[in-house]
Amino acid sequence: MMRYPLTLLLCALLVVVSGCDPREHPDVRREQKDELLIYSGMTMIKPLLELAKIMESEHDCVVRVTYGGTGHIAKSVRVNQIGDIFFPGENSYIHALQNDGLATDVVTVGVNQAALYVQRGNPLHISASLQELAEPGYHVVLGNELSGAIGRETKIMLSDAGLYDDAIENVLYMATDSKGLAQAIRHQDADLVINWKAVAFLPENKYVMEALELPETVAPKHPLQMALLSYSQHAALARAFLELARSERGQTIFRDYGFADGS
């Protein structure tokens, strides 16, 4: 997959990728194909790009995805007022946009749930308990609540358990998003992080880390949702993408990446 600079003004912290390669399709720019712009949280990028390929093939369009920490992309959606679909890691961001009239059609495409992550094999014998995050003997990295959905979820979970202040005092550093948290485990910076369960399904992660699942009373399941942006210039095409995402084909892709209930 090649990456391309987007001609629109977007947040410098975000990354833009496209489902098509102009070297394989030299006529893309000449034909002025309809173009969808999707804002996505970091964790969902791989299934989203699979859907983008299908969409481009079946609708003769171009699908571009800008992704990063959900907090950052939510700001871009509000500031830029350009694009078609918003796909955050946690649906409270969609509710906020709906309240402001910036998001309309919403579809549920899967489930997101947080878990504790440790090094593969759990060499330190860490238990599946939030209390472990406050233990000074462990190297802990947590997500930043301002930049990523997992950071927001982490603060809520730890605050509900009365552990937030103790855990923050024990943190080596704050990661901006789920990718940064996964890197903290892969690079052995951290013994313990909180991240989305779906992270364990990514090929680069499955052999170097493992998830310690938490009960749903501690780590609730959240509907994973996409929304049509009210200022979309290609609303019909965007709705077709939403339908694809929630179709059986789309659900199969999301299940493969760990976003299904019971994954």
Coordinates of C-alpha atoms in Angstrom, one line a residue:
M1 CA 0.0 0.0 0.0
M2 CA 1.5 3.3 -1.0
R3 CA 0.9 6.5 1.0
Y4 CA 0.1 9.8 -0.7
P5 CA 0.0 13.5 0.5
L6 CA -3.6 14.7 0.7
T7 CA -4.2 18.0 -1.0
L8 CA -6.7 19.1 1.7
L9 CA -5.6 20.9 4.9
L10 CA -5.4 18.2 7.6
C11 CA -3.8 18.0 11.0
A12 CA -0.1 17.4 10.7
L13 CA -0.1 14.6 13.2
L14 CA -2.4 12.5 11.1
V15 CA -1.4 10.0 8.4
V16 CA -3.2 9.7 5.1
V17 CA -3.3 6.4 3.1
S18 CA -5.2 5.4 0.0
G19 CA -6.7 2.2 -1.1
C20 CA -5.3 2.5 -4.7
D21 CA -1.9 3.0 -6.2
P22 CA -1.7 5.5 -9.2
R23 CA 1.2 3.5 -10.6
E24 CA -1.3 0.7 -11.2
H25 CA -4.1 3.1 -12.2
P26 CA -2.4 5.9 -14.0
D27 CA -5.8 7.4 -15.1
V28 CA -7.0 8.1 -11.5
R29 CA -6.3 11.8 -11.5
R30 CA -7.3 12.3 -15.2
E31 CA -10.7 10.7 -14.7
Q32 CA -11.6 12.8 -11.7
K33 CA -13.1 9.9 -9.8
D34 CA -15.3 10.6 -6.8
E35 CA -13.2 10.5 -3.7
L36 CA -14.2 9.5 -0.1
L37 CA -12.2 10.8 2.8
I38 CA -12.5 8.7 6.0
Y39 CA -11.2 9.8 9.4
S40 CA -10.3 6.7 11.5
G41 CA -8.9 5.8 14.9
M42 CA -5.5 4.1 14.9
T43 CA -6.7 0.5 15.9
M44 CA -9.1 0.0 13.0
I45 CA -6.9 1.0 10.1
K46 CA -6.2 -2.5 8.7
P47 CA -9.8 -3.7 8.4
L48 CA -10.8 -0.2 7.1
L49 CA -8.2 -0.5 4.3
E50 CA -9.5 -3.9 3.2
L51 CA -13.0 -2.3 2.9
A52 CA -11.5 0.6 1.0
K53 CA -10.1 -1.8 -1.6
I54 CA -13.5 -3.4 -2.1
M55 CA -15.2 -0.1 -2.3
E56 CA -12.8 1.2 -5.0
S57 CA -13.2 -1.9 -7.0
E58 CA -17.0 -2.0 -6.9
H59 CA -17.8 1.7 -7.1
D60 CA -15.0 3.1 -9.3
C61 CA -14.0 5.6 -6.7
V62 CA -11.0 6.6 -4.6
V63 CA -11.0 6.0 -0.9
R64 CA -8.6 7.9 1.3
V65 CA -8.1 7.3 5.0
T66 CA -6.6 9.7 7.5
Y67 CA -5.9 8.1 10.8
G68 CA -4.3 8.7 14.2
G69 CA -5.3 9.1 17.8
T70 CA -9.1 9.5 18.0
G71 CA -8.8 12.8 20.0
H72 CA -6.7 14.3 17.2
I73 CA -8.9 13.1 14.3
A74 CA -12.0 14.3 16.2
K75 CA -10.5 17.8 16.2
S76 CA -9.7 17.6 12.5
V77 CA -13.3 16.6 11.7
R78 CA -14.5 19.7 13.5
V79 CA -11.9 22.1 12.2
N80 CA -11.5 21.1 8.6
Q81 CA -15.2 20.5 7.8
I82 CA -14.0 18.4 4.9
G83 CA -14.6 14.6 4.4
D84 CA -17.3 12.0 4.5
I85 CA -17.0 9.4 7.3
F86 CA -15.8 9.4 10.9
F87 CA -14.7 6.2 12.5
P88 CA -13.5 6.7 16.1
G89 CA -12.3 4.0 18.6
E90 CA -15.0 4.9 21.1
N91 CA -18.5 6.1 20.2
S92 CA -18.8 9.0 22.7
Y93 CA -16.9 11.0 20.0
I94 CA -19.7 10.3 17.6
H95 CA -22.3 11.3 20.2
A96 CA -20.5 14.7 20.6
L97 CA -20.6 15.3 16.9
Q98 CA -24.2 14.4 16.6
N99 CA -25.0 16.9 19.4
D100 CA -23.3 19.5 17.3
G101 CA -25.0 18.5 14.1
L102 CA -21.8 17.3 12.4
A103 CA -22.7 13.6 12.2
T104 CA -25.9 11.9 10.9
D105 CA -26.2 8.3 9.8
V106 CA -24.5 5.9 12.3
V107 CA -23.9 2.2 11.8
T108 CA -22.5 -0.3 14.2
V109 CA -19.7 -2.5 12.7
G110 CA -18.3 -4.3 15.7
V111 CA -17.3 -4.1 19.4
N112 CA -14.3 -2.5 21.1
Q113 CA -13.2 -3.5 24.6
A114 CA -10.1 -2.7 26.6
A115 CA -7.7 -5.3 28.2
L116 CA -4.4 -5.4 30.1
Y117 CA -1.4 -6.3 28.0
V118 CA 1.9 -7.9 29.1
Q119 CA 4.9 -9.4 27.4
R120 CA 4.2 -12.7 25.7
G121 CA 4.1 -15.6 28.2
N122 CA 3.5 -13.1 31.0
P123 CA 7.1 -13.6 32.5
L124 CA 6.3 -11.4 35.5
H125 CA 3.1 -13.4 36.4
I126 CA 1.0 -10.2 36.4
S127 CA -2.6 -10.8 37.3
A128 CA -5.6 -9.6 35.3
S129 CA -6.4 -6.7 37.7
L130 CA -6.3 -2.9 37.4
Q131 CA -4.5 -2.8 40.8
E132 CA -1.4 -4.0 39.1
L133 CA -1.1 -0.7 37.3
A134 CA -0.4 1.0 40.6
E135 CA 2.3 -1.5 41.7
P136 CA 5.7 0.4 41.7
G137 CA 7.6 -2.7 40.7
Y138 CA 6.2 -2.7 37.1
H139 CA 7.0 -0.4 34.2
V140 CA 3.6 1.0 33.2
V141 CA 2.7 3.0 30.1
L142 CA -0.8 4.4 29.7
G143 CA -2.7 6.2 26.9
N144 CA -3.2 10.0 26.9
E145 CA -6.8 10.8 27.4
L146 CA -6.6 13.9 25.2
S147 CA -5.2 12.3 22.1
G148 CA -6.6 8.8 21.9
A149 CA -9.8 6.8 22.6
I150 CA -8.0 4.2 24.6
G151 CA -6.6 7.0 26.8
R152 CA -10.1 8.3 27.5
E153 CA -11.3 4.7 28.2
T154 CA -8.3 4.1 30.5
K155 CA -9.0 7.2 32.6
I156 CA -12.7 6.2 33.0
M157 CA -11.8 2.7 34.0
L158 CA -9.2 3.7 36.5
S159 CA -11.2 6.5 38.0
D160 CA -14.2 4.2 38.5
A161 CA -11.9 1.8 40.3
G162 CA -10.4 4.6 42.5
L163 CA -6.9 3.9 41.0
Y164 CA -6.3 6.7 38.6
D165 CA -4.0 8.9 40.7
D166 CA -2.0 5.9 41.9
A167 CA -1.6 4.6 38.4
I168 CA -0.5 7.9 37.0
E169 CA 2.2 8.2 39.6
N170 CA 3.5 4.9 38.4
V171 CA 3.6 5.7 34.7
L172 CA 6.9 5.9 32.8
Y173 CA 5.2 8.0 30.0
M174 CA 1.9 8.6 28.2
A175 CA 1.4 7.2 24.7
T176 CA -0.7 9.1 22.3
D177 CA -2.7 6.2 20.9
S178 CA -3.1 2.4 20.7
K179 CA -0.1 2.1 18.3
G180 CA 2.2 3.8 20.8
L181 CA 1.0 1.5 23.6
A182 CA 1.6 -1.6 21.4
Q183 CA 5.1 -0.3 20.6
A184 CA 5.8 0.1 24.4
I185 CA 5.3 -3.6 24.8
R186 CA 7.1 -4.6 21.6
H187 CA 10.1 -2.5 22.4
Q188 CA 10.0 -3.8 26.0
D189 CA 9.6 -0.3 27.5
A190 CA 6.6 -1.5 29.4
D191 CA 5.7 -4.5 31.4
L192 CA 2.0 -3.5 31.5
V193 CA -0.3 -1.3 29.4
I194 CA -4.1 -1.0 28.8
N195 CA -5.0 -1.3 25.1
W196 CA -7.9 -2.4 23.0
K197 CA -8.3 -6.2 22.7
A198 CA -8.2 -6.0 18.9
V199 CA -4.6 -5.0 19.1
A200 CA -3.7 -8.6 19.9
F201 CA -5.0 -9.7 16.5
L202 CA -2.5 -7.7 14.5
P203 CA 0.3 -9.8 13.0
E204 CA 3.1 -7.6 14.3
N205 CA 1.7 -8.0 17.9
K206 CA 0.4 -11.6 18.3
Y207 CA 3.8 -13.2 19.0
V208 CA 5.2 -10.5 21.3
M209 CA 2.4 -9.7 23.7
E210 CA -0.7 -11.2 25.2
A211 CA -3.9 -9.7 26.6
L212 CA -5.1 -10.3 30.1
E213 CA -8.9 -10.0 29.7
L214 CA -10.8 -8.0 32.3
P215 CA -14.4 -8.6 33.4
E216 CA -17.0 -6.6 31.5
T217 CA -17.9 -4.8 34.8
V218 CA -14.4 -3.3 34.7
A219 CA -13.8 -3.0 31.0
P220 CA -17.3 -2.7 29.3
K221 CA -17.8 -3.5 25.7
H222 CA -18.5 -0.5 23.4
P223 CA -20.2 -0.6 20.0
L224 CA -17.7 0.3 17.3
Q225 CA -19.5 2.8 15.1
M226 CA -19.0 4.8 11.9
A227 CA -20.9 8.0 11.1
L228 CA -21.7 10.0 8.0
L229 CA -20.4 13.6 8.4
S230 CA -23.2 16.1 7.7
Y231 CA -21.0 18.2 5.4
S232 CA -20.1 15.2 3.2
Q233 CA -20.0 16.1 -0.6
H234 CA -20.5 12.4 -1.5
A235 CA -23.2 11.4 0.9
A236 CA -24.6 8.6 -1.3
L237 CA -21.2 7.0 -1.9
A238 CA -20.4 7.4 1.8
R239 CA -23.7 5.6 2.7
A240 CA -22.7 2.8 0.3
F241 CA -19.4 2.5 2.3
L242 CA -21.4 2.3 5.6
E243 CA -23.6 -0.4 4.1
L244 CA -20.5 -2.4 3.0
A245 CA -19.0 -2.1 6.5
R246 CA -22.0 -3.5 8.2
S247 CA -22.7 -6.2 5.6
E248 CA -21.7 -9.8 6.1
R249 CA -18.6 -9.2 4.1
G250 CA -17.7 -6.3 6.3
Q251 CA -18.5 -8.1 9.5
T252 CA -16.2 -11.0 8.4
I253 CA -13.3 -8.6 8.0
F254 CA -14.0 -6.9 11.4
R255 CA -14.2 -10.4 13.0
D256 CA -10.8 -11.3 11.5
Y257 CA -9.3 -8.3 13.3
G258 CA -10.9 -9.0 16.7
F259 CA -13.7 -6.5 16.7
A260 CA -16.5 -9.1 17.0
D261 CA -18.4 -9.7 20.3
G262 CA -16.8 -12.7 21.9
S263 CA -13.4 -12.3 20.0

